[in-house]
PDB file of C-alpha atoms in Angstrom:
ATOM      1  CA  UNK A 182       0.020  -0.090   0.108  1.00 97.00           C
ATOM      2  CA  UNK A 183       1.131   3.474  -0.964  1.00 98.00           C
ATOM      3  CA  UNK A 184       1.323   6.396   1.589  1.00 98.00           C
ATOM      4  CA  UNK A 185      -1.008   9.460   0.958  1.00 98.00           C
ATOM      5  CA  UNK A 186      -0.210  12.711   2.120  1.00 98.00           C
ATOM      6  CA  UNK A 187      -3.286  14.978   2.822  1.00 98.00           C
ATOM      7  CA  UNK A 188      -3.528  18.685   3.140  1.00 98.00           C
ATOM      8  CA  UNK A 189      -6.727  19.289   4.997  1.00 97.00           C
ATOM      9  CA  UNK A 190      -8.328  21.741   7.599  1.00 95.00           C
ATOM     10  CA  UNK A 191     -10.316  23.622   4.589  1.00 94.00           C
ATOM     11  CA  UNK A 192     -12.682  22.833   6.524  1.00 89.00           C
ATOM     12  CA  UNK A 193     -11.895  20.066   9.278  1.00 92.00           C
ATOM     13  CA  UNK A 194     -15.308  19.004   8.614  1.00 88.00           C
ATOM     14  CA  UNK A 195     -14.691  17.672   5.270  1.00 88.00           C
ATOM     15  CA  UNK A 196     -11.089  16.628   6.115  1.00 95.00           C
ATOM     16  CA  UNK A 197     -12.672  14.209   8.831  1.00 94.00           C
ATOM     17  CA  UNK A 198     -14.737  12.800   6.018  1.00 93.00           C
ATOM     18  CA  UNK A 199     -11.733  12.081   3.894  1.00 96.00           C
ATOM     19  CA  UNK A 200      -9.964  10.223   6.715  1.00 97.00           C
ATOM     20  CA  UNK A 201     -13.009   8.163   7.323  1.00 97.00           C
ATOM     21  CA  UNK A 202     -14.050   7.460   3.957  1.00 97.00           C
ATOM     22  CA  UNK A 203     -10.401   6.486   3.004  1.00 98.00           C
ATOM     23  CA  UNK A 204      -9.985   3.893   5.688  1.00 98.00           C
ATOM     24  CA  UNK A 205     -13.193   2.618   4.939  1.00 98.00           C
ATOM     25  CA  UNK A 206     -12.546   2.036   1.498  1.00 98.00           C
ATOM     26  CA  UNK A 207      -9.238   0.345   2.149  1.00 98.00           C
ATOM     27  CA  UNK A 208     -10.798  -1.868   4.588  1.00 98.00           C
ATOM     28  CA  UNK A 209     -13.776  -2.833   2.298  1.00 97.00           C
ATOM     29  CA  UNK A 210     -11.016  -4.007  -0.227  1.00 97.00           C
ATOM     30  CA  UNK A 211      -8.383  -5.659   1.787  1.00 98.00           C
ATOM     31  CA  UNK A 212     -10.579  -6.814   4.748  1.00 97.00           C
ATOM     32  CA  UNK A 213      -9.533  -7.823   8.348  1.00 98.00           C
ATOM     33  CA  UNK A 214      -7.921  -4.987  10.414  1.00 98.00           C
ATOM     34  CA  UNK A 215      -6.502  -3.012   7.357  1.00 98.00           C
ATOM     35  CA  UNK A 216      -6.630   0.610   7.205  1.00 98.00           C
ATOM     36  CA  UNK A 217      -5.129   3.407   5.098  1.00 98.00           C
ATOM     37  CA  UNK A 218      -1.706   4.677   5.277  1.00 98.00           C
ATOM     38  CA  UNK A 219      -2.127   8.207   5.612  1.00 98.00           C
ATOM     39  CA  UNK A 220      -0.178  11.511   6.470  1.00 98.00           C
ATOM     40  CA  UNK A 221      -2.202  14.536   7.528  1.00 98.00           C
ATOM     41  CA  UNK A 222      -1.147  18.131   7.581  1.00 98.00           C
ATOM     42  CA  UNK A 223      -3.972  20.370   8.596  1.00 97.00           C
ATOM     43  CA  UNK A 224      -4.068  23.934   8.233  1.00 97.00           C
ATOM     44  CA  UNK A 225      -5.629  26.885  10.379  1.00 97.00           C
ATOM     45  CA  UNK A 226      -8.559  27.646   7.799  1.00 95.00           C
ATOM     46  CA  UNK A 227      -8.956  31.372   8.979  1.00 96.00           C
ATOM     47  CA  UNK A 228      -5.849  32.829   7.336  1.00 97.00           C
ATOM     48  CA  UNK A 229      -6.559  30.828   4.367  1.00 95.00           C
ATOM     49  CA  UNK A 230     -10.019  31.973   3.813  1.00 94.00           C
ATOM     50  CA  UNK A 231      -8.860  35.573   4.497  1.00 96.00           C
ATOM     51  CA  UNK A 232      -6.268  35.007   1.443  1.00 97.00           C
ATOM     52  CA  UNK A 233      -9.185  33.838  -0.513  1.00 94.00           C
ATOM     53  CA  UNK A 234     -11.342  36.730   0.129  1.00 92.00           C
ATOM     54  CA  UNK A 235      -8.468  39.301  -0.537  1.00 96.00           C
ATOM     55  CA  UNK A 236      -7.705  37.364  -3.694  1.00 95.00           C
ATOM     56  CA  UNK A 237      -3.946  36.682  -2.463  1.00 97.00           C
ATOM     57  CA  UNK A 238      -3.785  33.401  -3.987  1.00 97.00           C
ATOM     58  CA  UNK A 239      -0.015  33.523  -4.106  1.00 97.00           C
ATOM     59  CA  UNK A 240       0.189  33.532  -0.410  1.00 97.00           C
ATOM     60  CA  UNK A 241      -2.277  30.792  -0.132  1.00 97.00           C
ATOM     61  CA  UNK A 242      -0.121  28.708  -2.607  1.00 98.00           C
ATOM     62  CA  UNK A 243       2.855  29.353  -0.310  1.00 98.00           C
ATOM     63  CA  UNK A 244       0.963  28.209   2.589  1.00 97.00           C
ATOM     64  CA  UNK A 245      -0.105  24.993   1.183  1.00 98.00           C
ATOM     65  CA  UNK A 246       3.338  24.525  -0.598  1.00 98.00           C
ATOM     66  CA  UNK A 247       4.880  24.403   2.808  1.00 98.00           C
ATOM     67  CA  UNK A 248       2.510  21.598   3.830  1.00 98.00           C
ATOM     68  CA  UNK A 249       3.069  19.489   0.759  1.00 98.00           C
ATOM     69  CA  UNK A 250       6.862  19.715   1.275  1.00 98.00           C
ATOM     70  CA  UNK A 251       6.459  18.571   5.060  1.00 98.00           C
ATOM     71  CA  UNK A 252       4.328  15.594   3.890  1.00 98.00           C
ATOM     72  CA  UNK A 253       6.844  14.741   1.255  1.00 98.00           C
ATOM     73  CA  UNK A 254       9.612  14.884   3.703  1.00 98.00           C
ATOM     74  CA  UNK A 255       7.746  12.674   6.121  1.00 98.00           C
ATOM     75  CA  UNK A 256       7.523   9.940   3.464  1.00 98.00           C
ATOM     76  CA  UNK A 257       4.244  10.530   1.519  1.00 98.00           C
ATOM     77  CA  UNK A 258       4.174   9.127  -2.019  1.00 98.00           C
ATOM     78  CA  UNK A 259       1.350  11.513  -3.352  1.00 98.00           C
ATOM     79  CA  UNK A 260      -0.285  14.714  -2.327  1.00 98.00           C
ATOM     80  CA  UNK A 261      -4.086  15.195  -1.923  1.00 98.00           C
ATOM     81  CA  UNK A 262      -5.724  18.561  -1.318  1.00 98.00           C
ATOM     82  CA  UNK A 263      -8.979  17.726   0.847  1.00 97.00           C
ATOM     83  CA  UNK A 264     -11.068  20.831  -0.812  1.00 94.00           C
ATOM     84  CA  UNK A 265     -12.096  21.830  -4.119  1.00 94.00           C
ATOM     85  CA  UNK A 266     -11.353  25.461  -3.809  1.00 94.00           C
ATOM     86  CA  UNK A 267      -7.815  25.382  -3.211  1.00 96.00           C
ATOM     87  CA  UNK A 268      -7.095  23.188  -6.257  1.00 96.00           C
ATOM     88  CA  UNK A 269      -6.993  26.848  -7.931  1.00 96.00           C
ATOM     89  CA  UNK A 270      -3.276  26.516  -6.437  1.00 97.00           C
ATOM     90  CA  UNK A 271      -2.853  22.859  -7.561  1.00 97.00           C
ATOM     91  CA  UNK A 272      -0.285  23.609 -10.432  1.00 97.00           C
ATOM     92  CA  UNK A 273       2.057  25.614  -7.910  1.00 98.00           C
ATOM     93  CA  UNK A 274       1.921  22.611  -5.556  1.00 98.00           C
ATOM     94  CA  UNK A 275       2.652  20.174  -8.204  1.00 97.00           C
ATOM     95  CA  UNK A 276       5.890  22.213  -9.353  1.00 97.00           C
ATOM     96  CA  UNK A 277       7.165  22.484  -5.713  1.00 98.00           C
ATOM     97  CA  UNK A 278       7.244  18.685  -4.760  1.00 98.00           C
ATOM     98  CA  UNK A 279       8.649  15.794  -6.731  1.00 98.00           C
ATOM     99  CA  UNK A 280       5.397  13.360  -5.842  1.00 98.00           C
ATOM    100  CA  UNK A 281       2.322  13.299  -7.658  1.00 98.00           C
ATOM    101  CA  UNK A 282      -0.880  15.438  -6.752  1.00 98.00           C
ATOM    102  CA  UNK A 283      -4.126  13.508  -7.302  1.00 98.00           C
ATOM    103  CA  UNK A 284      -6.450  16.118  -8.817  1.00 97.00           C
ATOM    104  CA  UNK A 285     -10.011  16.195  -7.546  1.00 97.00           C
ATOM    105  CA  UNK A 286     -11.333  17.381 -10.782  1.00 97.00           C
ATOM    106  CA  UNK A 287      -9.766  14.685 -12.771  1.00 97.00           C
ATOM    107  CA  UNK A 288     -11.623  12.177 -10.326  1.00 97.00           C
ATOM    108  CA  UNK A 289     -14.930  13.647 -11.009  1.00 97.00           C
ATOM    109  CA  UNK A 290     -14.260  14.027 -14.966  1.00 96.00           C
ATOM    110  CA  UNK A 291     -13.334  10.145 -15.138  1.00 96.00           C
ATOM    111  CA  UNK A 292     -16.637   9.460 -13.388  1.00 96.00           C
ATOM    112  CA  UNK A 293     -18.719  11.472 -15.616  1.00 97.00           C
ATOM    113  CA  UNK A 294     -17.173  10.126 -18.731  1.00 94.00           C
ATOM    114  CA  UNK A 295     -17.588   6.427 -17.526  1.00 95.00           C
ATOM    115  CA  UNK A 296     -21.534   7.431 -17.098  1.00 94.00           C
ATOM    116  CA  UNK A 297     -21.683   9.608 -20.394  1.00 95.00           C
ATOM    117  CA  UNK A 298     -22.569  12.754 -18.720  1.00 95.00           C
ATOM    118  CA  UNK A 299     -21.709  15.824 -20.776  1.00 94.00           C
ATOM    119  CA  UNK A 300     -23.657  18.451 -19.196  1.00 96.00           C
ATOM    120  CA  UNK A 301     -23.539  19.275 -15.528  1.00 97.00           C
ATOM    121  CA  UNK A 302     -24.373  21.914 -12.861  1.00 97.00           C
ATOM    122  CA  UNK A 303     -21.519  23.009 -10.548  1.00 97.00           C
ATOM    123  CA  UNK A 304     -22.074  24.053  -6.911  1.00 97.00           C
ATOM    124  CA  UNK A 305     -19.406  25.242  -4.717  1.00 95.00           C
ATOM    125  CA  UNK A 306     -17.758  28.418  -3.213  1.00 95.00           C
ATOM    126  CA  UNK A 307     -18.054  31.460  -5.234  1.00 93.00           C
ATOM    127  CA  UNK A 308     -14.403  30.990  -6.365  1.00 94.00           C
ATOM    128  CA  UNK A 309     -15.077  27.292  -7.747  1.00 94.00           C
ATOM    129  CA  UNK A 310     -18.303  28.369  -9.488  1.00 95.00           C
ATOM    130  CA  UNK A 311     -17.025  31.703 -11.170  1.00 93.00           C
ATOM    131  CA  UNK A 312     -13.353  31.135 -11.571  1.00 91.00           C
ATOM    132  CA  UNK A 313     -11.938  29.365 -14.654  1.00 93.00           C
ATOM    133  CA  UNK A 314      -9.622  26.765 -12.782  1.00 92.00           C
ATOM    134  CA  UNK A 315     -12.482  24.305 -12.114  1.00 94.00           C
ATOM    135  CA  UNK A 316     -14.547  24.597 -15.077  1.00 94.00           C
ATOM    136  CA  UNK A 317     -11.898  24.698 -17.738  1.00 95.00           C
ATOM    137  CA  UNK A 318     -10.449  21.415 -16.311  1.00 95.00           C
ATOM    138  CA  UNK A 319     -13.881  19.586 -16.817  1.00 96.00           C
ATOM    139  CA  UNK A 320     -14.395  21.488 -20.284  1.00 95.00           C
ATOM    140  CA  UNK A 321     -10.936  19.993 -21.325  1.00 94.00           C
ATOM    141  CA  UNK A 322     -12.543  16.538 -20.646  1.00 92.00           C
ATOM    142  CA  UNK A 323     -15.551  17.542 -22.895  1.00 93.00           C
ATOM    143  CA  UNK A 324     -18.033  18.250 -19.901  1.00 95.00           C
ATOM    144  CA  UNK A 325     -19.984  21.476 -20.333  1.00 95.00           C
ATOM    145  CA  UNK A 326     -20.455  23.340 -16.946  1.00 96.00           C
ATOM    146  CA  UNK A 327     -23.548  25.179 -15.871  1.00 96.00           C
ATOM    147  CA  UNK A 328     -23.448  27.309 -12.646  1.00 96.00           C
ATOM    148  CA  UNK A 329     -26.396  28.877 -10.902  1.00 96.00           C
ATOM    149  CA  UNK A 330     -27.735  32.421 -11.276  1.00 95.00           C
ATOM    150  CA  UNK A 331     -26.111  35.156  -9.454  1.00 94.00           C
ATOM    151  CA  UNK A 332     -28.411  35.313  -6.525  1.00 94.00           C
ATOM    152  CA  UNK A 333     -28.324  31.639  -6.087  1.00 94.00           C
ATOM    153  CA  UNK A 334     -24.524  31.446  -6.355  1.00 94.00           C
ATOM    154  CA  UNK A 335     -24.397  34.039  -3.606  1.00 95.00           C
ATOM    155  CA  UNK A 336     -26.613  31.901  -1.274  1.00 95.00           C
ATOM    156  CA  UNK A 337     -24.899  28.825  -2.203  1.00 96.00           C
ATOM    157  CA  UNK A 338     -21.548  30.447  -1.084  1.00 94.00           C
ATOM    158  CA  UNK A 339     -22.893  31.870   1.989  1.00 96.00           C
ATOM    159  CA  UNK A 340     -24.305  28.570   3.276  1.00 96.00           C
ATOM    160  CA  UNK A 341     -20.920  27.280   2.751  1.00 94.00           C
ATOM    161  CA  UNK A 342     -19.054  29.623   4.836  1.00 92.00           C
ATOM    162  CA  UNK A 343     -21.581  30.461   7.456  1.00 94.00           C
ATOM    163  CA  UNK A 344     -23.028  27.221   8.058  1.00 95.00           C
ATOM    164  CA  UNK A 345     -21.331  24.103   6.491  1.00 92.00           C
ATOM    165  CA  UNK A 346     -17.860  24.972   7.698  1.00 91.00           C
ATOM    166  CA  UNK A 347     -19.079  25.307  11.218  1.00 91.00           C
ATOM    167  CA  UNK A 348     -20.658  22.047  11.045  1.00 90.00           C
ATOM    168  CA  UNK A 349     -24.101  23.170  10.825  1.00 94.00           C
ATOM    169  CA  UNK A 350     -26.455  21.302   8.666  1.00 94.00           C
ATOM    170  CA  UNK A 351     -29.986  22.555   8.553  1.00 96.00           C
ATOM    171  CA  UNK A 352     -33.221  21.506   6.865  1.00 95.00           C
ATOM    172  CA  UNK A 353     -33.527  25.316   5.393  1.00 96.00           C
ATOM    173  CA  UNK A 354     -30.170  25.078   3.920  1.00 96.00           C
ATOM    174  CA  UNK A 355     -31.016  21.788   2.130  1.00 96.00           C
ATOM    175  CA  UNK A 356     -34.074  23.289   0.791  1.00 96.00           C
ATOM    176  CA  UNK A 357     -32.122  26.207  -0.693  1.00 95.00           C
ATOM    177  CA  UNK A 358     -29.617  23.727  -2.312  1.00 96.00           C
ATOM    178  CA  UNK A 359     -32.402  21.249  -3.808  1.00 97.00           C
ATOM    179  CA  UNK A 360     -34.117  24.505  -5.205  1.00 96.00           C
ATOM    180  CA  UNK A 361     -30.952  25.391  -6.819  1.00 97.00           C
ATOM    181  CA  UNK A 362     -30.168  21.901  -8.249  1.00 97.00           C
ATOM    182  CA  UNK A 363     -33.863  21.884  -9.553  1.00 96.00           C
ATOM    183  CA  UNK A 364     -33.073  25.116 -11.412  1.00 96.00           C
ATOM    184  CA  UNK A 365     -30.133  23.619 -12.879  1.00 97.00           C
ATOM    185  CA  UNK A 366     -31.868  20.545 -14.184  1.00 95.00           C
ATOM    186  CA  UNK A 367     -34.324  23.034 -15.759  1.00 96.00           C
ATOM    187  CA  UNK A 368     -31.685  24.578 -17.690  1.00 95.00           C
ATOM    188  CA  UNK A 369     -30.374  21.087 -19.091  1.00 95.00           C
ATOM    189  CA  UNK A 370     -27.878  19.754 -16.478  1.00 96.00           C
ATOM    190  CA  UNK A 371     -27.876  15.962 -16.520  1.00 97.00           C
ATOM    191  CA  UNK A 372     -26.562  16.087 -12.855  1.00 96.00           C
ATOM    192  CA  UNK A 373     -24.843  18.344 -10.524  1.00 97.00           C
ATOM    193  CA  UNK A 374     -21.311  18.303  -9.039  1.00 97.00           C
ATOM    194  CA  UNK A 375     -21.320  19.173  -5.382  1.00 96.00           C
ATOM    195  CA  UNK A 376     -18.152  20.864  -5.805  1.00 93.00           C
ATOM    196  CA  UNK A 377     -17.411  21.751  -2.097  1.00 91.00           C
ATOM    197  CA  UNK A 378     -16.469  19.176  -0.120  1.00 86.00           C
ATOM    198  CA  UNK A 379     -18.808  20.079   2.800  1.00 89.00           C
ATOM    199  CA  UNK A 380     -22.032  19.852   0.422  1.00 93.00           C
ATOM    200  CA  UNK A 381     -22.054  16.212   0.347  1.00 90.00           C
ATOM    201  CA  UNK A 382     -22.614  16.220   4.411  1.00 88.00           C
ATOM    202  CA  UNK A 383     -25.878  18.315   3.747  1.00 94.00           C
ATOM    203  CA  UNK A 384     -27.167  16.960   0.522  1.00 95.00           C
ATOM    204  CA  UNK A 385     -27.353  13.242  -0.412  1.00 94.00           C
ATOM    205  CA  UNK A 386     -28.704  11.316  -3.395  1.00 95.00           C
ATOM    206  CA  UNK A 387     -31.875  10.502  -1.469  1.00 95.00           C
ATOM    207  CA  UNK A 388     -32.683  14.090  -1.556  1.00 95.00           C
ATOM    208  CA  UNK A 389     -32.859  14.565  -5.331  1.00 95.00           C
ATOM    209  CA  UNK A 390     -34.085  12.818  -8.286  1.00 94.00           C
ATOM    210  CA  UNK A 391     -31.278  14.456 -10.342  1.00 95.00           C
ATOM    211  CA  UNK A 392     -28.092  12.518 -10.074  1.00 96.00           C
ATOM    212  CA  UNK A 393     -25.493  14.204  -7.773  1.00 97.00           C
ATOM    213  CA  UNK A 394     -21.678  13.746  -8.085  1.00 97.00           C
ATOM    214  CA  UNK A 395     -20.212  13.959  -4.664  1.00 95.00           C
ATOM    215  CA  UNK A 396     -16.579  15.160  -5.217  1.00 95.00           C
ATOM    216  CA  UNK A 397     -15.296  14.083  -1.813  1.00 94.00           C
ATOM    217  CA  UNK A 398     -16.442  10.456  -2.623  1.00 96.00           C
ATOM    218  CA  UNK A 399     -15.413  10.218  -5.929  1.00 97.00           C
ATOM    219  CA  UNK A 400     -11.827  11.669  -5.001  1.00 97.00           C
ATOM    220  CA  UNK A 401     -11.715   9.381  -2.165  1.00 98.00           C
ATOM    221  CA  UNK A 402     -12.426   6.192  -4.538  1.00 98.00           C
ATOM    222  CA  UNK A 403      -9.596   7.619  -6.914  1.00 98.00           C
ATOM    223  CA  UNK A 404      -7.414   7.985  -3.961  1.00 98.00           C
ATOM    224  CA  UNK A 405      -7.917   4.417  -2.804  1.00 98.00           C
ATOM    225  CA  UNK A 406      -7.424   2.901  -6.337  1.00 98.00           C
ATOM    226  CA  UNK A 407      -3.942   4.732  -6.374  1.00 98.00           C
ATOM    227  CA  UNK A 408      -2.991   3.386  -2.898  1.00 97.00           C
ATOM    228  CA  UNK A 409      -3.784  -0.212  -3.764  1.00 98.00           C
ATOM    229  CA  UNK A 410      -2.699  -0.248  -7.418  1.00 90.00           C
TER     230      UNK A 410
END
């Protein structure tokens, strides 16, 4: 089994899901008392979120590069960023270490291709929905991306930072998200990417008739495949 280095803490709610799910997947495949060989470098999210809000992505990249190098020095054989938004700085991290980075969008794109999905909605932080780093990587894999209208995008982003990152998962928030998902379906989406690792803690497939693609789950499955290859 290969050792995976996880950059987490953005937020810790989703990082705990990564830790649990990777161990579950390894145990499901190997049985017995097997668990995943993981190294975790968890950041304080408050300074990172401030860098995001101020558009200081260079500083954010440097913060994560420091963690990536720590993980590599500690024996990690690949790097995983346990969040969607910070994949904006994935290229800088990749060039700063000698081990591979397993990109979350690649895991999502592979799943969409396997299921012949070519038109999807995307929910996430305002950075993920509005900036090109996420959508362009999907479009390079022949996937067209729809994002919510402006007012809905503001609501989706606000719920992430004000509620989900604090471990608050309310029925009202779920209803907001399901309404946005329905609006994306009306615009032609074959399914919706839950493009923030906390969203899957609020909305699951049982809540929606439209296919939902939980990036945390898809990323973890791809990581487990790599670990046990």
